CSV table of C-alpha atoms and ligand atoms in Angstrom, one decimal:
chain,number,residue,atom,x,y,z
M,11,MET,CA,4.5,-132.6,-86.6
M,12,ALA,CA,1.6,-132.0,-84.5
M,13,HIS,CA,-0.9,-129.0,-86.7
M,14,GLU,CA,-1.5,-125.5,-84.3
M,15,LEU,CA,-4.3,-123.2,-83.9
M,16,PRO,CA,-3.7,-120.1,-86.2
M,17,PRO,CA,-3.3,-116.4,-83.6
M,18,LEU,CA,-6.6,-114.8,-84.5
M,19,PRO,CA,-4.9,-111.3,-86.4
M,20,PHE,CA,-7.9,-109.0,-84.7
M,21,GLU,CA,-8.6,-108.8,-80.4
M,22,LYS,CA,-12.1,-111.0,-80.2
M,23,ASN,CA,-13.9,-107.8,-79.0
M,24,ALA,CA,-12.8,-107.0,-82.6
M,25,LEU,CA,-15.7,-107.2,-84.4
M,26,GLU,CA,-18.3,-106.2,-82.8
M,27,PRO,CA,-21.3,-105.3,-82.8
M,28,VAL,CA,-21.3,-107.1,-86.1
M,29,ILE,CA,-20.0,-110.1,-84.6
M,30,SER,CA,-19.7,-110.8,-80.9
M,31,ALA,CA,-17.9,-111.7,-78.6
M,32,GLU,CA,-19.0,-115.2,-77.5
M,33,THR,CA,-19.4,-115.6,-81.3
M,34,ILE,CA,-15.6,-115.9,-81.4
M,35,ASP,CA,-15.0,-117.0,-78.2
M,36,TYR,CA,-17.3,-121.1,-79.8
M,37,HIS,CA,-16.6,-119.9,-83.1
M,38,TYR,CA,-12.6,-119.6,-83.2
M,39,GLY,CA,-12.3,-120.7,-79.0
M,40,LYS,CA,-13.9,-124.3,-79.4
M,41,HIS,CA,-15.3,-125.5,-83.0
M,42,HIS,CA,-11.7,-124.4,-85.0
M,43,GLN,CA,-9.7,-125.5,-82.1
M,44,THR,CA,-11.8,-128.7,-82.5
M,45,TYR,CA,-10.9,-129.4,-86.4
M,46,VAL,CA,-7.3,-128.5,-85.5
M,47,THR,CA,-7.3,-131.3,-82.2
M,48,LYS,CA,-9.5,-133.8,-84.0
M,49,LEU,CA,-6.8,-134.1,-86.6
M,50,ASN,CA,-4.1,-134.4,-84.7
M,51,GLY,CA,-6.1,-136.8,-83.7
M,52,LEU,CA,-6.5,-138.7,-87.6
M,53,VAL,CA,-2.7,-138.0,-88.7
M,54,PRO,CA,0.1,-140.5,-86.3
M,55,GLY,CA,0.9,-143.6,-87.7
M,56,THR,CA,-1.0,-142.5,-91.5
M,57,GLU,CA,1.3,-140.9,-94.5
M,58,PHE,CA,0.1,-137.8,-93.6
M,59,GLU,CA,1.8,-137.6,-90.4
M,60,ASN,CA,4.5,-134.9,-91.8
M,61,MET,CA,2.6,-133.3,-94.8
M,62,ALA,CA,1.9,-129.5,-94.6
M,63,LEU,CA,-1.4,-128.8,-94.4
M,64,GLU,CA,-2.3,-127.6,-97.6
M,65,ASP,CA,-0.5,-131.3,-99.0
M,66,ILE,CA,-3.5,-132.7,-97.0
M,67,ILE,CA,-6.3,-131.1,-98.1
M,68,ARG,CA,-5.4,-131.8,-101.7
M,69,LYS,CA,-4.5,-135.4,-101.5
M,70,ALA,CA,-7.2,-136.3,-98.3
M,71,ASP,CA,-10.5,-137.5,-98.2
M,72,GLY,CA,-12.8,-138.7,-95.5
M,73,GLY,CA,-12.1,-137.3,-91.6
M,74,VAL,CA,-9.2,-136.0,-92.5
M,75,PHE,CA,-9.8,-133.5,-95.8
M,76,ASN,CA,-12.9,-132.3,-93.3
M,77,ASN,CA,-10.4,-131.3,-90.2
M,78,ALA,CA,-8.1,-130.5,-92.5
M,79,ALA,CA,-10.3,-128.1,-94.3
M,80,GLN,CA,-11.9,-126.7,-91.8
M,81,ILE,CA,-8.9,-125.6,-90.1
M,82,TRP,CA,-7.2,-124.2,-93.8
M,83,ASN,CA,-11.3,-122.1,-94.8
M,84,HIS,CA,-11.3,-120.6,-91.1
M,85,THR,CA,-7.8,-119.8,-90.8
M,86,PHE,CA,-8.5,-117.8,-94.2
M,87,TYR,CA,-11.7,-116.5,-92.7
M,88,TRP,CA,-10.5,-114.5,-90.1
M,89,HIS,CA,-8.6,-112.8,-92.4
M,90,CYS,CA,-11.1,-111.9,-94.4
M,91,LEU,CA,-12.9,-110.0,-91.4
M,92,ARG,CA,-11.8,-106.5,-89.3
M,93,ALA,CA,-12.8,-104.2,-87.7
M,94,PRO,CA,-16.3,-102.5,-89.2
M,95,ALA,CA,-15.8,-99.8,-90.8
M,96,ALA,CA,-18.1,-97.6,-92.6
M,97,ASP,CA,-17.9,-96.8,-97.1
M,98,ASN,CA,-15.6,-100.0,-96.9
M,99,ALA,CA,-15.2,-100.9,-100.5
M,100,PRO,CA,-12.8,-103.1,-103.1
M,101,ASP,CA,-10.3,-100.6,-105.1
M,102,GLY,CA,-7.9,-100.5,-108.3
M,103,ASP,CA,-8.1,-103.7,-110.1
M,104,LEU,CA,-10.0,-105.9,-108.4
M,105,ALA,CA,-12.2,-103.3,-107.9
M,106,LYS,CA,-12.1,-103.7,-111.3
M,107,ALA,CA,-12.8,-107.0,-111.7
M,108,ILE,CA,-15.6,-107.0,-109.6
M,109,ASP,CA,-17.4,-104.6,-111.7
M,110,ASP,CA,-16.1,-106.5,-115.1
M,111,ALA,CA,-17.5,-109.9,-113.7
M,112,PHE,CA,-20.9,-108.5,-111.9
M,113,GLY,CA,-21.4,-104.8,-113.1
M,114,GLY,CA,-20.3,-103.1,-109.9
M,115,PHE,CA,-20.5,-103.7,-106.9
M,116,ASP,CA,-23.7,-103.4,-105.6
M,117,GLN,CA,-24.6,-106.4,-107.8
M,118,PHE,CA,-21.7,-107.9,-106.7
M,119,LYS,CA,-22.5,-108.1,-103.1
M,120,GLU,CA,-26.4,-108.9,-104.0
M,121,GLN,CA,-25.2,-111.8,-106.4
M,122,PHE,CA,-22.9,-112.5,-103.1
M,123,GLY,CA,-26.4,-112.7,-100.4
M,124,THR,CA,-28.4,-114.9,-103.2
M,125,GLN,CA,-25.3,-117.3,-103.6
M,126,ALA,CA,-25.0,-117.6,-99.5
M,127,ALA,CA,-28.6,-118.2,-98.7
M,128,ASN,CA,-29.3,-120.6,-101.4
M,129,ASN,CA,-26.2,-122.5,-100.3
M,130,PHE,CA,-28.6,-125.3,-98.5
M,131,GLY,CA,-27.4,-127.0,-95.2
M,132,SER,CA,-23.6,-126.3,-93.9
M,133,GLY,CA,-21.0,-124.3,-95.7
M,134,TRP,CA,-18.7,-121.7,-97.5
M,135,THR,CA,-19.6,-119.5,-99.8
M,136,TRP,CA,-16.4,-117.3,-101.5
M,137,LEU,CA,-15.3,-114.7,-104.1
M,138,VAL,CA,-12.5,-116.7,-106.5
M,139,LYS,CA,-9.7,-115.8,-109.5
M,140,LYS,CA,-10.4,-118.6,-112.2
M,141,PRO,CA,-7.8,-119.3,-114.2
M,142,ASP,CA,-9.0,-117.3,-116.9
M,143,GLY,CA,-7.4,-114.2,-114.2
M,144,SER,CA,-11.9,-112.9,-113.7
M,145,VAL,CA,-13.7,-113.7,-110.7
M,146,GLY,CA,-16.7,-115.3,-109.9
M,147,ILE,CA,-18.4,-116.6,-107.0
M,148,VAL,CA,-18.6,-120.3,-106.0
M,149,ASN,CA,-20.2,-122.7,-103.5
M,150,THR,CA,-19.0,-125.4,-101.8
M,151,SER,CA,-20.5,-127.6,-99.3
M,152,ASN,CA,-19.6,-128.7,-95.8
M,153,ALA,CA,-15.8,-128.7,-95.2
M,154,GLY,CA,-15.4,-128.3,-99.4
M,155,THR,CA,-12.9,-125.5,-100.5
M,156,PRO,CA,-12.1,-123.9,-103.7
M,157,LEU,CA,-8.2,-124.9,-102.5
M,158,THR,CA,-8.7,-128.8,-104.0
M,159,THR,CA,-10.1,-126.7,-107.5
M,160,LYS,CA,-7.7,-124.6,-110.4
M,161,ASP,CA,-10.2,-121.7,-108.6
M,162,VAL,CA,-7.9,-119.2,-106.2
M,163,PRO,CA,-9.2,-118.4,-103.0
M,164,LEU,CA,-10.0,-114.6,-103.1
M,165,LEU,CA,-12.8,-114.3,-100.1
M,166,THR,CA,-15.2,-115.9,-98.1
M,167,VAL,CA,-18.3,-116.3,-95.7
M,168,ASP,CA,-18.2,-119.0,-93.5
M,169,VAL,CA,-22.2,-119.9,-93.2
M,170,TRP,CA,-22.6,-122.9,-90.6
M,171,GLU,CA,-25.0,-122.1,-88.3
M,172,HIS,CA,-22.8,-122.3,-85.8
M,173,ALA,CA,-21.1,-118.7,-87.4
M,174,TYR,CA,-24.4,-116.6,-87.0
M,175,TYR,CA,-26.6,-118.7,-84.5
M,176,ILE,CA,-25.9,-116.6,-81.4
M,177,ASP,CA,-25.8,-113.0,-82.6
M,178,TYR,CA,-28.4,-113.5,-85.8
M,179,ARG,CA,-30.3,-117.1,-85.1
M,180,ASN,CA,-31.9,-118.0,-87.8
M,181,ALA,CA,-31.4,-115.3,-90.6
M,182,ARG,CA,-28.5,-115.9,-92.6
M,183,PRO,CA,-29.0,-113.0,-95.1
M,184,ASP,CA,-28.7,-110.1,-92.0
M,185,TYR,CA,-24.9,-111.8,-91.6
M,186,VAL,CA,-24.0,-111.9,-94.7
M,187,SER,CA,-25.2,-107.9,-95.6
M,188,ALA,CA,-23.9,-107.2,-92.1
M,189,LEU,CA,-20.6,-108.7,-92.5
M,190,TRP,CA,-19.9,-106.5,-95.6
M,191,GLN,CA,-18.8,-103.7,-92.8
M,192,LEU,CA,-15.6,-106.2,-92.0
M,193,THR,CA,-15.0,-107.2,-95.1
M,194,ASN,CA,-10.5,-106.9,-95.0
M,195,TRP,CA,-10.2,-105.6,-98.9
M,196,ASP,CA,-6.7,-105.5,-98.1
M,197,PHE,CA,-5.9,-109.5,-97.5
M,198,VAL,CA,-8.7,-110.5,-100.6
M,199,ALA,CA,-7.3,-107.5,-103.1
M,200,LYS,CA,-3.6,-109.6,-101.8
M,201,ASN,CA,-5.0,-112.8,-102.3
M,202,PHE,CA,-5.6,-110.7,-106.7
M,203,ALA,CA,-2.6,-109.8,-107.0
M,204,GLY,CA,-1.3,-113.8,-106.0
O,28,MN,MN1,-17.5,-122.6,-89.0
């Protein structure tokens, strides 16, 4: 059972000017595709050959884990994004959970940006729902993903340099703060509702 590159949930220029079509060409068309190609090269003849992607992530380590988790993380990331919108913000139960955890949406964005800036090297910054139902921010390194923990991923930002270097060069904080225009809060709220 070969894994496939899932379709993007938007046109490749839909995120402009925040994220360019050129970034999508490389990030989705090259990086994301390469994780799929590599996983398909690694699993034949192993216990993972006919396993669903999420099961591979929970059971594998090494290169199989890295490529499987990067496929999943990127698909999740694309679904966290949509065309730029002014006054883009969560509402309802999700907004209340963010207010309860961080003291307000602006404070949440500031703390998320600080965590993303301090995520050393390559990785991901996540908003998660913890087992007690509250929300929190976690960083993972390289291919790390909350799927291997008890936390439920709600929102992620890819902080690997390949996610922002074409559009923002080395300025990761500028990329992260610009991304709030693109956040698909409907997707995040659906994840929060479970
Ligand atoms: Mn990436």
